[in-house]
mmCIF file of C-alpha atoms and ligand atoms in Angstrom:
data_model
loop_
_atom_site.group_PDB
_atom_site.id
_atom_site.type_symbol
_atom_site.label_atom_id
_atom_site.label_comp_id
_atom_site.label_asym_id
_atom_site.label_seq_id
_atom_site.Cartn_x
_atom_site.Cartn_y
_atom_site.Cartn_z
ATOM 1 C CA MET V 906 146.283 34.656 164.123
ATOM 2 C CA SER V 907 148.468 36.884 166.258
ATOM 3 C CA LYS V 908 148.482 40.558 165.352
ATOM 4 C CA LYS V 909 152.126 40.761 166.415
ATOM 5 C CA LYS V 910 154.500 41.573 163.587
ATOM 6 C CA ARG V 911 156.052 38.326 162.427
ATOM 7 C CA ARG V 912 159.777 38.019 161.985
ATOM 8 C CA PRO V 913 160.911 36.746 158.572
ATOM 9 C CA GLN V 914 161.056 32.959 158.566
ATOM 10 C CA PRO V 915 161.878 30.655 155.719
ATOM 11 C CA VAL V 916 158.478 29.396 154.598
ATOM 12 C CA PRO V 917 157.362 26.801 153.892
ATOM 13 C CA VAL V 918 159.725 25.383 156.458
ATOM 14 C CA ASP V 919 159.043 21.673 156.066
ATOM 15 C CA GLY V 920 160.496 19.446 153.431
ATOM 16 C CA LEU V 921 161.535 22.057 150.878
ATOM 17 C CA HIS V 922 164.764 21.192 149.122
ATOM 18 C CA ASN V 923 166.600 21.800 145.891
ATOM 19 C CA ILE V 924 165.137 25.241 145.190
ATOM 20 C CA PHE V 925 167.281 28.067 143.788
ATOM 21 C CA ASP V 926 167.581 31.843 143.771
ATOM 22 C CA ALA V 927 168.408 32.945 140.225
ATOM 23 C CA HIS V 928 169.247 36.578 141.089
ATOM 24 C CA THR V 929 170.243 38.007 144.441
ATOM 25 C CA HIS V 930 172.588 40.671 145.796
ATOM 26 C CA LEU V 931 174.442 39.159 148.764
ATOM 27 C CA TYR V 932 176.891 42.062 148.694
ATOM 28 C CA SER V 933 174.167 44.653 149.344
ATOM 29 C CA HIS V 934 172.935 42.929 152.500
ATOM 30 C CA LYS V 935 174.049 44.027 155.947
ATOM 31 C CA ASP V 936 174.669 40.425 157.062
ATOM 32 C CA SER V 937 177.777 38.483 156.018
ATOM 33 C CA ASP V 938 177.751 36.272 152.936
ATOM 34 C CA ALA V 939 178.333 33.253 155.181
ATOM 35 C CA ALA V 940 175.278 34.014 157.349
ATOM 36 C CA LEU V 941 173.053 34.569 154.307
ATOM 37 C CA VAL V 942 174.271 31.404 152.594
ATOM 38 C CA GLU V 943 173.790 29.356 155.749
ATOM 39 C CA ARG V 944 170.198 30.572 156.210
ATOM 40 C CA ALA V 945 169.471 29.996 152.522
ATOM 41 C CA ARG V 946 170.742 26.413 152.732
ATOM 42 C CA ALA V 947 168.569 25.811 155.806
ATOM 43 C CA ALA V 948 165.569 26.994 153.745
ATOM 44 C CA GLY V 949 166.296 24.479 150.968
ATOM 45 C CA VAL V 950 168.180 26.762 148.557
ATOM 46 C CA THR V 951 170.891 24.704 146.864
ATOM 47 C CA ARG V 952 172.020 27.152 144.149
ATOM 48 C CA MET V 953 172.057 30.940 143.949
ATOM 49 C CA VAL V 954 173.413 33.625 141.634
ATOM 50 C CA THR V 955 174.751 36.770 143.298
ATOM 51 C CA VAL V 956 174.909 39.866 141.128
ATOM 52 C CA GLY V 957 177.416 42.730 141.007
ATOM 53 C CA ASP V 958 176.145 46.159 139.938
ATOM 54 C CA ASP V 959 179.441 48.020 139.577
ATOM 55 C CA MET V 960 183.154 47.171 139.466
ATOM 56 C CA GLU V 961 183.644 46.858 143.214
ATOM 57 C CA GLU V 962 180.621 44.573 143.503
ATOM 58 C CA SER V 963 181.532 42.568 140.402
ATOM 59 C CA ARG V 964 184.964 41.771 141.873
ATOM 60 C CA ALA V 965 183.350 40.893 145.206
ATOM 61 C CA VAL V 966 180.675 38.553 143.804
ATOM 62 C CA VAL V 967 183.257 36.508 141.890
ATOM 63 C CA GLU V 968 185.248 36.190 145.130
ATOM 64 C CA THR V 969 182.097 35.077 146.967
ATOM 65 C CA ALA V 970 181.306 32.535 144.261
ATOM 66 C CA ARG V 971 184.805 31.081 144.666
ATOM 67 C CA GLN V 972 184.215 30.650 148.396
ATOM 68 C CA PHE V 973 180.869 28.836 148.289
ATOM 69 C CA PRO V 974 180.253 25.858 145.978
ATOM 70 C CA ASP V 975 176.530 26.672 145.744
ATOM 71 C CA VAL V 976 176.972 30.384 144.932
ATOM 72 C CA PHE V 977 177.639 31.671 141.397
ATOM 73 C CA ALA V 978 178.329 35.172 140.121
ATOM 74 C CA ALA V 979 176.967 37.585 137.520
ATOM 75 C CA VAL V 980 179.006 40.675 136.638
ATOM 76 C CA ALA V 981 178.155 43.992 134.952
ATOM 77 C CA ILE V 982 177.651 47.694 135.436
ATOM 78 C CA HIS V 983 173.982 48.345 136.277
ATOM 79 C CA PRO V 984 172.138 50.414 133.623
ATOM 80 C CA THR V 985 171.571 53.340 135.984
ATOM 81 C CA ARG V 986 175.381 53.510 136.450
ATOM 82 C CA ALA V 987 176.196 52.905 132.776
ATOM 83 C CA GLY V 988 178.361 56.042 132.749
ATOM 84 C CA GLN V 989 180.940 54.057 134.763
ATOM 85 C CA LEU V 990 181.545 51.672 131.863
ATOM 86 C CA ASP V 991 184.886 53.144 130.783
ATOM 87 C CA ASP V 992 187.758 51.328 129.038
ATOM 88 C CA ALA V 993 189.240 50.060 132.311
ATOM 89 C CA ALA V 994 185.875 48.687 133.445
ATOM 90 C CA ARG V 995 185.354 46.978 130.089
ATOM 91 C CA ALA V 996 188.772 45.338 130.235
ATOM 92 C CA GLU V 997 188.192 44.074 133.764
ATOM 93 C CA LEU V 998 184.663 42.841 133.047
ATOM 94 C CA GLU V 999 186.058 40.881 130.079
ATOM 95 C CA GLN V 1000 188.332 39.064 132.557
ATOM 96 C CA LEU V 1001 185.735 38.569 135.286
ATOM 97 C CA ALA V 1002 183.126 37.268 132.836
ATOM 98 C CA GLN V 1003 185.485 34.465 131.808
ATOM 99 C CA ASP V 1004 185.896 33.235 135.372
ATOM 100 C CA PRO V 1005 184.492 29.700 135.788
ATOM 101 C CA ASP V 1006 182.452 30.906 138.784
ATOM 102 C CA CYS V 1007 180.813 33.663 136.723
ATOM 103 C CA VAL V 1008 177.678 32.271 135.050
ATOM 104 C CA ALA V 1009 176.070 35.376 133.525
ATOM 105 C CA VAL V 1010 176.707 38.913 132.281
ATOM 106 C CA GLY V 1011 174.321 41.280 134.035
ATOM 107 C CA GLU V 1012 172.445 42.958 135.253
ATOM 108 C CA THR V 1013 172.478 45.232 132.252
ATOM 109 C CA GLY V 1014 169.512 46.714 130.408
ATOM 110 C CA LEU V 1015 167.414 49.872 130.430
ATOM 111 C CA ASP V 1016 165.849 51.889 133.250
ATOM 112 C CA THR V 1017 163.723 54.949 132.503
ATOM 113 C CA TYR V 1018 162.177 55.008 135.993
ATOM 114 C CA TRP V 1019 165.338 56.466 137.566
ATOM 115 C CA ILE V 1020 165.887 58.797 134.613
ATOM 116 C CA LYS V 1021 162.497 60.314 135.516
ATOM 117 C CA HIS V 1022 162.940 60.244 139.286
ATOM 118 C CA SER V 1023 166.647 60.953 139.772
ATOM 119 C CA PRO V 1024 168.064 62.267 136.476
ATOM 120 C CA GLU V 1025 171.244 63.689 138.054
ATOM 121 C CA ASP V 1026 172.307 60.277 139.348
ATOM 122 C CA THR V 1027 171.192 58.173 136.397
ATOM 123 C CA ALA V 1028 172.846 57.492 133.060
ATOM 124 C CA PRO V 1029 170.809 58.851 130.115
ATOM 125 C CA LEU V 1030 168.997 56.339 127.934
ATOM 126 C CA GLU V 1031 171.444 56.489 125.020
ATOM 127 C CA VAL V 1032 174.340 55.753 127.395
ATOM 128 C CA GLN V 1033 172.372 52.850 128.893
ATOM 129 C CA GLU V 1034 171.645 51.504 125.414
ATOM 130 C CA GLU V 1035 175.295 51.618 124.415
ATOM 131 C CA ALA V 1036 176.258 49.806 127.651
ATOM 132 C CA LEU V 1037 173.562 47.190 127.069
ATOM 133 C CA ARG V 1038 174.909 46.547 123.576
ATOM 134 C CA TRP V 1039 178.443 46.214 124.929
ATOM 135 C CA HIS V 1040 177.392 43.786 127.684
ATOM 136 C CA ALA V 1041 175.401 41.748 125.126
ATOM 137 C CA GLY V 1042 178.533 41.542 122.984
ATOM 138 C CA LEU V 1043 180.520 40.366 125.990
ATOM 139 C CA ALA V 1044 177.920 37.720 126.921
ATOM 140 C CA ALA V 1045 177.997 36.413 123.353
ATOM 141 C CA ARG V 1046 181.818 36.336 123.319
ATOM 142 C CA VAL V 1047 182.106 34.385 126.566
ATOM 143 C CA GLY V 1048 179.040 32.219 125.844
ATOM 144 C CA LYS V 1049 177.211 33.081 129.065
ATOM 145 C CA THR V 1050 173.651 34.163 129.752
ATOM 146 C CA LEU V 1051 172.692 37.816 129.312
ATOM 147 C CA MET V 1052 170.855 38.912 132.473
ATOM 148 C CA ILE V 1053 168.529 41.856 131.799
ATOM 149 C CA HIS V 1054 167.230 44.616 134.073
ATOM 150 C CA ASN V 1055 164.186 46.431 132.673
ATOM 151 C CA ARG V 1056 162.331 49.173 134.445
ATOM 152 C CA GLU V 1057 159.671 50.971 132.422
ATOM 153 C CA ALA V 1058 161.534 50.469 129.152
ATOM 154 C CA ASP V 1059 159.705 47.568 127.470
ATOM 155 C CA ALA V 1060 159.594 48.909 123.903
ATOM 156 C CA ASP V 1061 163.195 50.134 123.819
ATOM 157 C CA LEU V 1062 164.433 46.931 125.409
ATOM 158 C CA LEU V 1063 162.676 44.664 122.912
ATOM 159 C CA ARG V 1064 163.982 46.846 120.078
ATOM 160 C CA VAL V 1065 167.605 46.668 121.257
ATOM 161 C CA LEU V 1066 167.545 42.957 122.137
ATOM 162 C CA ALA V 1067 166.303 42.168 118.619
ATOM 163 C CA THR V 1068 169.563 43.476 117.174
ATOM 164 C CA VAL V 1069 172.272 42.239 119.575
ATOM 165 C CA PRO V 1070 174.508 39.254 118.708
ATOM 166 C CA GLU V 1071 172.980 35.827 119.240
ATOM 167 C CA GLN V 1072 172.969 34.904 122.930
ATOM 168 C CA LYS V 1073 173.308 31.650 124.844
ATOM 169 C CA LYS V 1074 170.206 32.744 126.799
ATOM 170 C CA VAL V 1075 168.463 36.027 127.559
ATOM 171 C CA MET V 1076 167.049 36.159 131.091
ATOM 172 C CA LEU V 1077 164.623 38.951 132.011
ATOM 173 C CA HIS V 1078 165.326 39.302 135.718
ATOM 174 C CA CYS V 1079 162.575 40.473 138.124
ATOM 175 C CA PHE V 1080 160.081 40.275 135.288
ATOM 176 C CA SER V 1081 157.533 43.042 135.949
ATOM 177 C CA SER V 1082 156.138 43.939 132.512
ATOM 178 C CA PRO V 1083 152.606 43.552 131.105
ATOM 179 C CA LEU V 1084 151.356 40.170 129.909
ATOM 180 C CA GLU V 1085 151.741 41.192 126.260
ATOM 181 C CA VAL V 1086 155.482 41.744 126.802
ATOM 182 C CA ALA V 1087 155.734 38.364 128.551
ATOM 183 C CA LYS V 1088 154.186 36.680 125.531
ATOM 184 C CA GLN V 1089 156.561 38.432 123.112
ATOM 185 C CA ALA V 1090 159.558 37.565 125.265
ATOM 186 C CA LEU V 1091 158.518 33.913 125.505
ATOM 187 C CA ASP V 1092 158.051 33.801 121.712
ATOM 188 C CA ARG V 1093 161.618 35.013 121.338
ATOM 189 C CA GLY V 1094 162.854 32.263 123.665
ATOM 190 C CA TYR V 1095 163.755 34.522 126.574
ATOM 191 C CA VAL V 1096 163.649 33.228 130.137
ATOM 192 C CA LEU V 1097 161.369 35.062 132.598
ATOM 193 C CA SER V 1098 162.587 35.234 136.187
ATOM 194 C CA PHE V 1099 159.995 36.146 138.829
ATOM 195 C CA ALA V 1100 160.781 37.893 142.117
ATOM 196 C CA GLY V 1101 158.756 38.663 145.256
ATOM 197 C CA ASN V 1102 156.494 41.125 143.456
ATOM 198 C CA VAL V 1103 154.725 38.178 141.799
ATOM 199 C CA THR V 1104 153.151 37.630 145.250
ATOM 200 C CA PHE V 1105 151.731 41.179 145.485
ATOM 201 C CA LYS V 1106 147.957 41.265 145.335
ATOM 202 C CA ARG V 1107 147.714 43.733 142.447
ATOM 203 C CA ASN V 1108 150.113 41.803 140.180
ATOM 204 C CA GLU V 1109 147.605 39.393 138.645
ATOM 205 C CA GLN V 1110 149.276 39.840 135.223
ATOM 206 C CA LEU V 1111 152.603 38.636 136.572
ATOM 207 C CA ARG V 1112 150.984 35.532 138.017
ATOM 208 C CA GLU V 1113 149.355 34.905 134.650
ATOM 209 C CA ALA V 1114 152.757 35.231 132.946
ATOM 210 C CA ALA V 1115 154.260 32.823 135.511
ATOM 211 C CA ARG V 1116 151.432 30.403 134.757
ATOM 212 C CA LEU V 1117 151.930 30.643 130.974
ATOM 213 C CA ALA V 1118 155.708 30.317 130.839
ATOM 214 C CA PRO V 1119 157.007 26.878 129.888
ATOM 215 C CA ALA V 1120 159.189 25.375 132.628
ATOM 216 C CA SER V 1121 162.179 25.710 130.295
ATOM 217 C CA GLN V 1122 161.714 29.517 130.275
ATOM 218 C CA LEU V 1123 160.925 30.088 133.946
ATOM 219 C CA LEU V 1124 163.150 30.975 136.890
ATOM 220 C CA ILE V 1125 162.558 32.289 140.413
ATOM 221 C CA GLU V 1126 164.679 34.824 142.292
ATOM 222 C CA THR V 1127 164.676 37.132 145.283
ATOM 223 C CA ASP V 1128 166.441 40.231 143.900
ATOM 224 C CA ALA V 1129 167.265 40.577 147.619
ATOM 225 C CA PRO V 1130 167.673 42.807 149.546
ATOM 226 C CA TYR V 1131 164.740 44.295 147.542
ATOM 227 C CA MET V 1132 161.383 42.885 146.445
ATOM 228 C CA THR V 1133 160.499 41.023 149.640
ATOM 229 C CA PRO V 1134 157.564 38.666 149.009
ATOM 230 C CA GLU V 1135 154.295 38.738 150.883
ATOM 231 C CA PRO V 1136 153.750 38.355 153.830
ATOM 232 C CA PHE V 1137 157.034 40.119 154.675
ATOM 233 C CA ARG V 1138 156.750 42.964 152.191
ATOM 234 C CA GLY V 1139 158.596 46.071 153.409
ATOM 235 C CA GLN V 1140 161.228 44.113 155.325
ATOM 236 C CA ARG V 1141 164.726 43.362 154.090
ATOM 237 C CA ASN V 1142 164.736 40.431 151.704
ATOM 238 C CA GLU V 1143 167.240 37.558 151.588
ATOM 239 C CA PRO V 1144 167.542 34.227 149.762
ATOM 240 C CA ALA V 1145 166.135 32.290 152.753
ATOM 241 C CA LEU V 1146 162.740 33.958 152.164
ATOM 242 C CA ILE V 1147 162.377 32.733 148.576
ATOM 243 C CA GLY V 1148 160.044 29.854 149.556
ATOM 244 C CA HIS V 1149 157.101 32.293 149.518
ATOM 245 C CA THR V 1150 157.726 33.186 145.886
ATOM 246 C CA TRP V 1151 158.149 29.530 144.934
ATOM 247 C CA GLN V 1152 154.880 28.746 146.705
ATOM 248 C CA CYS V 1153 153.032 31.506 144.836
ATOM 249 C CA VAL V 1154 154.293 30.367 141.414
ATOM 250 C CA ALA V 1155 153.588 26.718 142.261
ATOM 251 C CA ASP V 1156 150.020 27.659 143.251
ATOM 252 C CA VAL V 1157 149.273 29.475 139.984
ATOM 253 C CA ARG V 1158 150.707 26.536 138.012
ATOM 254 C CA GLY V 1159 148.667 24.057 140.038
ATOM 255 C CA VAL V 1160 151.639 21.996 141.244
ATOM 256 C CA SER V 1161 153.359 21.428 144.586
ATOM 257 C CA VAL V 1162 156.443 23.479 145.399
ATOM 258 C CA GLN V 1163 158.537 20.344 145.339
ATOM 259 C CA GLN V 1164 157.198 19.428 141.906
ATOM 260 C CA LEU V 1165 157.992 22.929 140.675
ATOM 261 C CA ALA V 1166 161.520 22.598 142.089
ATOM 262 C CA GLU V 1167 161.953 19.406 140.065
ATOM 263 C CA ASP V 1168 160.481 21.025 136.957
ATOM 264 C CA LEU V 1169 162.723 24.102 137.109
ATOM 265 C CA ALA V 1170 166.022 22.560 138.268
ATOM 266 C CA PRO V 1171 167.021 21.738 134.662
ATOM 267 C CA THR V 1172 166.204 25.306 133.597
ATOM 268 C CA PHE V 1173 168.692 26.741 136.077
ATOM 269 C CA THR V 1174 171.331 24.324 134.719
ATOM 270 C CA ASP V 1175 170.438 25.222 131.155
ATOM 271 C CA VAL V 1176 170.632 28.971 131.788
ATOM 272 C CA PHE V 1177 173.710 29.075 134.010
ATOM 273 C CA GLY V 1178 175.575 25.908 133.052
ATOM 274 C CA VAL V 1179 175.855 24.748 136.689
HETATM 275 ZN ZN1 LIG L 1539 169.089 42.954 140.874
#
């Protein structure tokens, strides 16, 4: 093996087709949407959901979804920016969420990590909770999946989600919580979506959760440009690199990547309606 630093390549490169990326941020990448989509297609990605984290991004992701038949949008104000959810933002999100190319409301949720590490720039927890409840109401009204961000807020999140209106589906994006939380979430019917951190050596509990989840409650995502899977950890992530994460989840479930792609394709359709 060469010691030279490898450039990111879609891996595995041979024969992979009909995989998806259930949560990505095309808008946050330095490359154009067209370049990212083209490389993703070459890596076997046939469907992806691009996520807006504020109003500017939410408008942009719906536009992107209109341009590419294999790209779909999710719109919301990110929990750390929940203070931006004013009346004008609510009115516009109501419209955007009804767009046929918008398949989910999110990411919304709770984030105590940034409250601890950057309190000046982060909405307080009670503001985040109110925004989460509003987004959950919107998702229920438009009949689309509620896409959840959770960073170090397991107990509060489970408490709030137990009391929101009934949802089409609740998807826990970039699932990173302990196994016990995974089991509770699966019992409630939530869908766990795993990102590149499932490949990190220390995250044995995440791999166990990915092994336990029924195919009907399992998705795979990049959360690009963050959460780059091994062996490219530390580099900028993009949908074309998602094969590594698929491979890792397939390995823990004891199936081939292509079998896993077949097993999970209906889940993507079930969750996003496309
Ligand atoms: Zn995200």
